[in-house]
């Protein structure tokens, strides 16, 4: 599971360091480069919800192996591609495979582990899925220093092969015999609705929130998702399981994880340009300098389970969010004179905050799922997380762009306003220094807002998350009873 989830995580960021070389050799336009990166994310987010239900019905191990196989085929196609269209198709195929792997990896954990072991297992797989994001630039930078750009696809093949082999020989098959048929209309509404939503969110920072394409995509998403909700309310066993959303433990812990992912995704968006363009590191050096975030995550993933057992998940989640808020406030003090040591400090604190907030919340959300809803429930959890990440990148990207452009000197070339990297390419030392200062200020504002968001989430978690006395068994019984009432 860890091998599979790691490769899914770093495939969301690994291509960023390869895009310049790919654009030069394949002749890709800016829009084509964006779709080489985003084709994976759109397919990933759009299909996770139906993928979880398919796993419940046809067997979680079988569909997990199928998803890994599709991901493997997409990676091989990308490694051998020699044109832009093939690369985009390969990335979309990898997103389809990832949509099965992410929720079903989480869904099989309750069948393999129980009690305290389950909490540890959830902590490990949660850390694996999060650690993949900062690993992407590290792995991609090293590969590009030694091999051709296709190696960023080829590296997936041995890791996915390990995952397939382990699933076939070590993973028991689990399914829900009473799972409903996977409806074509519900699947189409889910995939197109979520796909339009993610597309609109991704395009918003580039085109602007008032652009007709963005507004059209978001409006279409609202209509399609509303149609899905109306249809699913009438279904005896819906794909969008309203019973799970009505459960307080599942809903609130899912929202907590989503808000933490909102901050993490935004941080992963603003930090690489600062390390690479402003501080002058290469792609591999940028990835290495993000390792303190991983260090904090690893420590928190290991220590969260015993702390949650002693003090309760609510206390640990709240404390983790407060630590995350402190990291945001600390990072907001960054300046050009701060140096990397200060960045490493607040990155380490941020890693601790992410781990101590996300891991217990993920454990509690998965514990709230009845065994027969493990696939569909994990799919819903993973979908909401992914949407939260996309919204985080879009909103934080828009805020960063606004502050950055506002801080540039009057009369600066239009190209300098596109990004700090573009400003460096113009070769004007005075403009470069001004762009660096503007970006550092923009990143400081982003981190301040992220800290405030984390602090508000901490207050909500302390007030609303279930008390330690609410056991997973009791919650599961409540959900199962509500499901029986719904079927009647």
Coordinates of C-alpha atoms in Angstrom, one line a residue:
X1 CA 0.0 0.0 0.0
X2 CA 2.8 2.4 0.9
X3 CA 4.6 1.8 -2.4
X4 CA 1.4 2.5 -4.3
X5 CA 0.4 5.6 -2.4
X6 CA 3.9 7.1 -2.6
X7 CA 4.0 6.9 -6.3
X8 CA 0.5 8.4 -6.6
X9 CA 1.6 11.3 -4.4
X10 CA 4.8 12.2 -6.2
X11 CA 3.2 11.8 -9.6
X12 CA 1.1 14.9 -8.7
X13 CA 4.3 17.0 -8.5
X14 CA 7.1 15.1 -10.3
X15 CA 6.1 16.4 -13.7
X16 CA 6.6 20.0 -12.7
X17 CA 10.4 19.8 -12.8
X18 CA 10.3 17.9 -16.2
X19 CA 7.9 20.3 -18.0
X20 CA 10.7 22.7 -19.3
X21 CA 12.6 19.9 -20.9
X22 CA 9.4 18.3 -22.3
X23 CA 8.2 21.6 -23.7
X24 CA 11.5 22.1 -25.5
X25 CA 11.7 18.6 -27.0
X26 CA 8.0 18.1 -27.8
X27 CA 7.3 21.7 -28.7
X28 CA 4.4 22.0 -26.2
X29 CA 2.6 25.3 -25.8
X30 CA 1.8 26.8 -22.3
X31 CA -1.7 25.4 -22.4
X32 CA -0.5 21.9 -23.5
X33 CA 2.1 22.0 -20.6
X34 CA -0.7 22.7 -18.2
X35 CA -2.8 19.8 -19.4
X36 CA 0.2 17.5 -19.2
X37 CA 0.2 18.3 -15.5
X38 CA -3.5 18.7 -14.8
X39 CA -4.9 15.8 -16.9
X40 CA -3.8 13.5 -14.2
X41 CA -5.5 15.5 -11.4
X42 CA -8.8 16.0 -13.2
X43 CA -9.2 12.3 -14.0
X44 CA -8.0 11.4 -10.5
X45 CA -10.6 13.5 -8.7
X46 CA -13.5 12.9 -11.1
X47 CA -13.5 9.1 -10.8
X48 CA -12.6 8.3 -7.1
X49 CA -16.2 8.3 -6.0
X50 CA -17.5 5.7 -8.5
X51 CA -14.2 3.8 -8.2
X52 CA -14.8 3.1 -4.5
X53 CA -18.3 1.8 -5.2
X54 CA -17.0 -0.5 -8.0
X55 CA -14.5 -1.9 -5.5
X56 CA -17.3 -2.6 -3.0
X57 CA -19.3 -4.5 -5.6
X58 CA -16.7 -6.4 -7.6
X59 CA -14.0 -6.9 -4.9
X60 CA -11.5 -4.4 -3.5
X61 CA -8.4 -6.4 -4.2
X62 CA -9.4 -7.1 -7.8
X63 CA -10.2 -3.5 -8.6
X64 CA -7.1 -2.3 -6.7
X65 CA -4.9 -4.5 -8.9
X66 CA -6.9 -3.3 -11.9
X67 CA -6.2 0.3 -11.0
X68 CA -2.5 -0.4 -10.5
X69 CA -2.5 -2.1 -13.9
X70 CA -4.0 0.9 -15.6
X71 CA -1.6 3.2 -13.8
X72 CA 1.3 1.0 -15.0
X73 CA 0.1 1.0 -18.6
X74 CA -0.2 4.8 -18.5
X75 CA 3.3 5.2 -17.1
X76 CA 4.7 2.9 -19.8
X77 CA 2.9 4.9 -22.5
X78 CA 4.2 8.2 -21.0
X79 CA 7.8 6.9 -20.9
X80 CA 7.6 5.9 -24.6
X81 CA 5.7 9.0 -25.8
X82 CA 7.1 11.2 -28.5
X83 CA 4.3 13.8 -28.9
X84 CA 2.2 16.0 -26.6
X85 CA -1.1 14.3 -27.3
X86 CA 0.3 10.9 -26.2
X87 CA 1.7 12.4 -23.0
X88 CA -1.6 14.0 -22.1
X89 CA -3.4 10.7 -22.8
X90 CA -0.9 8.8 -20.7
X91 CA -1.4 11.2 -17.8
X92 CA -5.2 10.9 -18.0
X93 CA -4.8 7.1 -18.0
X94 CA -2.6 7.3 -14.9
X95 CA -5.3 9.5 -13.3
X96 CA -7.9 6.8 -14.0
X97 CA -5.8 4.1 -12.4
X98 CA -5.0 6.4 -9.4
X99 CA -8.7 7.0 -8.8
X100 CA -9.1 3.3 -8.0
X101 CA -5.8 3.0 -6.0
X102 CA -6.3 5.9 -3.5
X103 CA -9.8 5.0 -2.1
X104 CA -9.4 1.2 -2.2
X105 CA -6.0 1.4 -0.5
X106 CA -7.7 3.1 2.4
X107 CA -10.7 0.7 2.2
X108 CA -8.7 -2.5 2.7
X109 CA -7.0 -1.2 5.9
X110 CA -9.9 -2.0 8.2
X111 CA -10.0 -5.6 6.9
X112 CA -6.3 -6.1 7.6
X113 CA -5.9 -4.4 11.0
X114 CA -8.0 -3.8 14.1
X115 CA -7.8 -1.7 17.2
X116 CA -4.4 0.0 17.9
X117 CA -2.8 -1.6 14.8
X118 CA -5.5 0.0 12.6
X119 CA -4.6 3.4 13.9
X120 CA -0.9 2.8 13.2
X121 CA -1.7 1.5 9.7
X122 CA -3.9 4.5 8.9
X123 CA -1.1 6.7 10.1
X124 CA 1.4 5.0 7.8
X125 CA -0.7 5.1 4.7
X126 CA -1.8 8.7 5.4
X127 CA 1.9 9.7 5.7
X128 CA 2.7 7.9 2.5
X129 CA 0.1 9.7 0.5
X130 CA 1.2 13.1 1.9
X131 CA 5.0 12.4 1.7
X132 CA 4.7 11.7 -2.0
X133 CA 4.0 15.4 -2.7
X134 CA 7.4 16.8 -1.6
X135 CA 9.1 13.6 -2.9
X136 CA 8.1 14.5 -6.4
X137 CA 10.6 17.3 -7.0
X138 CA 13.4 15.4 -5.3
X139 CA 12.9 12.2 -7.4
X140 CA 12.2 14.2 -10.6
X141 CA 15.2 16.5 -10.1
X142 CA 17.6 13.6 -9.6
X143 CA 16.2 11.7 -12.6
X144 CA 16.5 14.7 -14.9
X145 CA 20.1 15.2 -13.8
X146 CA 20.9 11.6 -14.9
X147 CA 18.4 10.5 -17.5
X148 CA 15.9 11.7 -20.2
X149 CA 12.5 13.3 -19.3
X150 CA 10.7 10.0 -19.9
X151 CA 12.4 8.6 -16.8
X152 CA 9.8 10.5 -14.6
X153 CA 7.2 8.1 -16.0
X154 CA 9.5 5.0 -16.1
X155 CA 10.3 5.2 -12.4
X156 CA 6.7 4.3 -11.6
X157 CA 6.9 0.9 -13.2
X158 CA 9.0 -1.0 -10.6
X159 CA 7.1 0.6 -7.7
X160 CA 3.7 -0.2 -9.1
X161 CA 4.9 -3.7 -10.0
X162 CA 5.7 -4.2 -6.3
X163 CA 2.3 -3.0 -5.3
X164 CA 0.6 -5.4 -7.8
X165 CA 2.6 -8.4 -6.6
X166 CA 2.0 -7.6 -2.9
X167 CA -1.8 -7.3 -3.5
X168 CA -1.9 -10.6 -5.4
X169 CA 0.0 -12.6 -2.7
X170 CA -0.7 -10.8 0.6
X171 CA -4.1 -9.0 0.3
X172 CA -7.4 -10.9 1.1
X173 CA -10.4 -10.2 -1.1
X174 CA -13.2 -8.2 0.5
X175 CA -16.5 -6.9 -1.0
X176 CA -20.0 -6.0 -0.2
X177 CA -22.4 -8.6 -1.6
X178 CA -25.3 -6.2 -1.3
X179 CA -23.6 -3.3 -3.0
X180 CA -25.8 -1.7 -5.7
X181 CA -25.2 -1.8 -9.4
X182 CA -23.0 0.9 -10.7
X183 CA -25.4 3.1 -12.6
X184 CA -24.3 4.6 -15.9
X185 CA -26.1 7.9 -15.3
X186 CA -24.9 8.4 -11.7
X187 CA -21.3 7.6 -12.8
X188 CA -21.6 10.0 -15.7
X189 CA -23.0 12.8 -13.5
X190 CA -20.3 12.2 -10.8
X191 CA -17.4 12.1 -13.3
X192 CA -18.5 15.1 -15.4
X193 CA -19.6 17.2 -12.4
X194 CA -16.4 16.7 -10.4
X195 CA -14.3 17.0 -13.6
X196 CA -15.9 20.3 -14.5
X197 CA -15.4 21.5 -10.9
X198 CA -11.8 20.6 -10.8
X199 CA -11.2 22.0 -14.3
X200 CA -12.8 25.3 -13.3
X201 CA -10.8 25.6 -10.1
X202 CA -7.5 24.8 -11.9
X203 CA -8.1 27.3 -14.6
X204 CA -9.3 30.1 -12.3
X205 CA -5.8 31.4 -11.2
X206 CA -4.6 31.4 -14.8
X207 CA -7.7 32.8 -16.6
X208 CA -9.2 34.8 -13.7
X209 CA -12.3 34.0 -11.7
X210 CA -14.6 36.0 -14.0
X211 CA -13.4 34.4 -17.2
X212 CA -16.3 32.9 -19.2
X213 CA -14.6 29.5 -19.4
X214 CA -14.1 29.3 -15.7
X215 CA -17.6 30.5 -14.9
X216 CA -19.1 28.1 -17.4
X217 CA -17.2 25.2 -15.9
X218 CA -18.2 26.0 -12.4
X219 CA -21.8 26.6 -13.4
X220 CA -21.9 23.2 -15.2
X221 CA -20.4 21.6 -12.2
X222 CA -23.1 23.0 -9.9
X223 CA -25.9 21.8 -12.2
X224 CA -24.4 18.3 -12.7
X225 CA -23.6 17.8 -9.0
X226 CA -27.1 19.1 -8.0
X227 CA -28.7 16.7 -10.4
X228 CA -26.6 13.9 -8.9
X229 CA -27.7 14.8 -5.4
X230 CA -31.4 14.9 -6.4
X231 CA -31.0 11.5 -8.1
X232 CA -29.1 9.9 -5.3
X233 CA -31.6 11.0 -2.7
X234 CA -34.2 8.8 -4.4
X235 CA -31.9 5.7 -4.7
X236 CA -32.1 2.9 -2.1
X237 CA -28.3 2.5 -2.0
X238 CA -26.7 5.6 -3.6
X239 CA -23.2 6.2 -5.0
X240 CA -23.1 9.6 -3.1
X241 CA -23.9 8.1 0.3
X242 CA -25.9 10.8 2.2
X243 CA -26.1 8.5 5.2
X244 CA -22.4 8.7 5.6
X245 CA -22.5 12.5 5.3
X246 CA -25.1 12.6 8.0
X247 CA -22.8 10.8 10.4
X248 CA -21.2 13.5 12.6
X249 CA -17.9 11.7 13.1
X250 CA -17.3 10.9 9.5
X251 CA -18.4 14.3 8.2
X252 CA -16.4 16.4 10.7
X253 CA -13.3 14.4 10.5
X254 CA -13.5 14.4 6.7
X255 CA -13.8 18.2 6.7
X256 CA -10.9 18.5 9.1
X257 CA -8.7 16.4 6.8
X258 CA -9.9 18.5 3.8
X259 CA -9.0 21.8 5.4
X260 CA -5.6 20.5 6.4
X261 CA -5.1 19.3 2.8
X262 CA -6.2 22.8 1.7
X263 CA -3.3 24.3 3.6
X264 CA -0.8 21.6 2.5
X265 CA -1.6 21.9 -1.2
X266 CA -1.3 25.7 -1.0
X267 CA 2.1 25.4 0.8
X268 CA 3.3 22.9 -1.9
X269 CA 2.3 25.4 -4.5
X270 CA 4.0 28.5 -3.2
X271 CA 7.2 27.0 -1.7
X272 CA 9.0 25.5 -4.8
X273 CA 9.3 28.9 -6.7
X274 CA 10.6 30.5 -3.6
X275 CA 13.3 27.9 -3.1
X276 CA 14.1 27.6 -6.8
X277 CA 13.8 31.1 -8.2
X278 CA 14.2 33.4 -5.2
X279 CA 16.9 31.4 -3.3
X280 CA 18.5 30.1 -6.5
X281 CA 18.4 26.3 -6.0
X282 CA 18.1 23.8 -8.9
X283 CA 15.2 21.3 -9.2
X284 CA 16.9 18.6 -7.1
X285 CA 18.2 21.0 -4.5
X286 CA 14.7 22.5 -4.2
X287 CA 13.2 19.0 -3.5
X288 CA 15.9 18.3 -0.9
X289 CA 15.2 21.5 0.9
X290 CA 11.6 20.5 1.3
X291 CA 12.6 17.4 3.3
X292 CA 12.1 19.0 6.8
X293 CA 8.4 18.9 6.0
X294 CA 8.7 15.2 5.5
X295 CA 10.6 14.8 8.7
X296 CA 7.9 16.5 10.7
X297 CA 5.2 14.3 9.0
X298 CA 7.1 11.1 9.8
X299 CA 7.5 12.0 13.5
X300 CA 3.9 13.0 13.8
X301 CA 2.6 9.9 11.9
X302 CA 4.5 7.7 14.4
X303 CA 3.5 9.5 17.5
X304 CA -0.1 10.4 16.8
X305 CA -1.6 7.0 17.5
X306 CA -0.4 6.6 21.1
X307 CA -1.3 10.3 21.8
X308 CA -4.8 9.8 20.4
X309 CA -5.2 6.7 22.5
X310 CA -4.3 8.5 25.7
X311 CA -5.8 12.0 25.2
X312 CA -8.5 11.3 22.5
X313 CA -8.4 12.0 18.8
X314 CA -10.2 15.4 19.2
X315 CA -7.5 16.8 21.5
X316 CA -4.6 15.6 19.2
X317 CA -6.3 16.9 16.0
X318 CA -7.0 20.3 17.7
X319 CA -3.4 20.5 19.0
X320 CA -2.0 19.6 15.5
X321 CA -4.1 22.3 13.9
X322 CA -2.8 24.8 16.5
X323 CA 0.8 23.8 15.7
X324 CA 0.0 24.1 11.9
X325 CA -1.4 27.6 12.6
X326 CA 1.8 28.5 14.5
X327 CA 3.9 27.3 11.5
X328 CA 1.9 29.5 9.2
X329 CA 2.3 32.6 11.4
X330 CA 6.0 31.8 11.8
X331 CA 6.5 31.4 8.0
X332 CA 4.6 34.6 7.3
X333 CA 7.7 36.5 8.8
X334 CA 9.9 35.3 5.9
X335 CA 12.0 37.9 4.1
X336 CA 14.8 37.8 1.5
X337 CA 17.3 38.0 4.4
X338 CA 15.7 35.1 6.3
X339 CA 17.8 32.4 4.6
X340 CA 17.0 28.7 4.3
X341 CA 17.5 27.9 8.1
X342 CA 14.4 29.9 9.0
X343 CA 12.5 28.1 6.2
X344 CA 13.6 24.7 7.4
X345 CA 12.4 25.6 10.9
X346 CA 8.9 26.5 10.1
X347 CA 8.7 23.7 7.5
X348 CA 9.5 21.2 10.3
X349 CA 6.8 22.7 12.5
X350 CA 4.3 22.6 9.6
X351 CA 5.1 18.9 9.1
X352 CA 4.4 18.1 12.7
X353 CA 1.1 20.1 12.5
X354 CA 0.0 18.3 9.4
X355 CA 0.8 14.9 10.8
X356 CA -0.9 15.4 14.2
X357 CA -4.0 16.8 12.6
X358 CA -4.5 14.6 9.6
X359 CA -3.6 11.1 10.9
X360 CA -6.0 11.0 13.8
X361 CA -8.8 12.6 11.8
X362 CA -8.2 10.1 8.9
X363 CA -8.3 7.2 11.4
X364 CA -11.5 8.5 13.0
X365 CA -13.2 9.0 9.6
X366 CA -12.2 5.4 8.4
X367 CA -13.3 3.9 11.8
X368 CA -16.7 5.5 11.3
X369 CA -17.3 3.6 8.1
X370 CA -19.3 0.3 8.3
X371 CA -17.3 -2.6 6.8
X372 CA -19.7 -2.9 3.8
X373 CA -19.2 0.8 2.9
X374 CA -15.4 0.9 3.1
X375 CA -14.9 1.4 -0.6
X376 CA -17.6 4.0 -1.3
X377 CA -16.9 5.8 2.0
X378 CA -13.1 5.9 1.3
X379 CA -13.9 7.1 -2.2
X380 CA -16.0 9.9 -0.8
X381 CA -13.3 10.8 1.7
X382 CA -10.6 10.8 -1.0
X383 CA -12.7 12.8 -3.4
X384 CA -13.4 15.6 -0.8
X385 CA -9.7 15.7 0.1
X386 CA -8.8 16.1 -3.6
X387 CA -11.3 18.8 -4.2
X388 CA -10.0 20.6 -1.1
X389 CA -6.5 20.4 -2.4
X390 CA -7.6 21.8 -5.8
X391 CA -9.5 24.7 -4.1
X392 CA -6.5 25.4 -1.9
X393 CA -4.2 25.7 -4.9
X394 CA -6.6 27.9 -6.8
X395 CA -7.5 30.3 -3.9
X396 CA -3.9 30.5 -2.6
X397 CA -2.6 30.9 -6.1
X398 CA -4.9 33.7 -6.8
X399 CA -4.0 35.5 -3.6
X400 CA -0.3 35.0 -4.2
X401 CA -0.6 36.4 -7.8
X402 CA -2.6 39.4 -6.6
X403 CA 0.0 40.4 -3.9
X404 CA 3.0 39.6 -6.2
X405 CA 1.7 41.8 -9.0
X406 CA 0.7 44.6 -6.7
X407 CA 4.2 44.7 -5.2
X408 CA 6.1 44.9 -8.5
X409 CA 7.4 48.4 -9.4
X410 CA 5.3 50.6 -11.6
X411 CA 6.1 50.1 -15.3
X412 CA 7.5 46.6 -14.9
X413 CA 7.1 44.5 -18.1
X414 CA 3.9 42.5 -18.4
X415 CA 6.0 39.2 -18.5
X416 CA 7.3 39.9 -15.0
X417 CA 3.8 39.8 -13.7
X418 CA 3.3 36.3 -14.9
X419 CA 5.6 34.7 -12.3
X420 CA 8.8 35.3 -10.5
X421 CA 10.5 32.7 -12.8
X422 CA 9.5 34.8 -15.8
X423 CA 10.9 38.0 -14.2
X424 CA 14.2 36.2 -13.7
X425 CA 14.3 35.3 -17.4
X426 CA 14.2 39.0 -18.4
X427 CA 17.8 39.4 -17.1
X428 CA 17.3 42.8 -15.4
X429 CA 19.0 42.7 -12.0
X430 CA 16.9 45.5 -10.5
X431 CA 13.6 43.9 -11.7
X432 CA 14.8 40.5 -10.5
X433 CA 15.4 41.9 -7.0
X434 CA 12.0 43.6 -6.9
X435 CA 10.3 40.4 -8.1
X436 CA 12.1 38.4 -5.4
X437 CA 10.9 40.8 -2.7
X438 CA 7.4 40.8 -4.1
X439 CA 7.2 37.0 -4.2
X440 CA 8.5 36.8 -0.6
X441 CA 5.9 39.2 0.5
X442 CA 3.2 37.3 -1.4
X443 CA 4.3 34.1 0.2
X444 CA 4.2 35.7 3.6
X445 CA 0.6 36.8 3.1
X446 CA -0.4 33.3 1.9
X447 CA 1.2 31.7 5.0
X448 CA -0.5 34.2 7.3
X449 CA -3.9 33.4 5.7
X450 CA -3.1 29.7 5.9
X451 CA -2.3 30.1 9.6
X452 CA -5.6 31.9 10.3
X453 CA -7.5 29.1 8.4
X454 CA -5.8 26.4 10.5
X455 CA -6.5 28.3 13.7
X456 CA -10.2 28.6 12.8
X457 CA -10.3 24.9 11.9
X458 CA -8.7 24.1 15.3
X459 CA -11.4 26.0 17.1
X460 CA -14.2 24.2 15.1
X461 CA -12.5 20.9 15.8
X462 CA -12.4 21.5 19.5
X463 CA -16.0 22.5 19.6
X464 CA -17.6 20.0 17.2
X465 CA -15.5 16.8 16.9
X466 CA -17.0 13.9 18.8
X467 CA -15.9 13.4 22.4
X468 CA -13.4 10.5 23.2
X469 CA -16.3 8.4 24.5
X470 CA -17.9 8.1 21.0
X471 CA -16.5 4.7 20.0
X472 CA -16.2 3.7 16.3
X473 CA -18.4 0.7 17.0
X474 CA -21.2 2.9 18.3
X475 CA -20.8 5.2 15.3
X476 CA -20.8 2.3 12.9
X477 CA -24.0 1.0 14.5
X478 CA -25.6 4.4 14.1
X479 CA -24.7 4.5 10.4
X480 CA -25.8 0.9 9.8
X481 CA -29.2 1.7 11.5
X482 CA -29.7 4.8 9.4
X483 CA -28.9 2.8 6.3
X484 CA -31.5 0.2 7.2
X485 CA -34.0 3.0 7.7
X486 CA -33.1 4.5 4.4
X487 CA -33.6 1.2 2.6
X488 CA -37.0 0.7 4.2

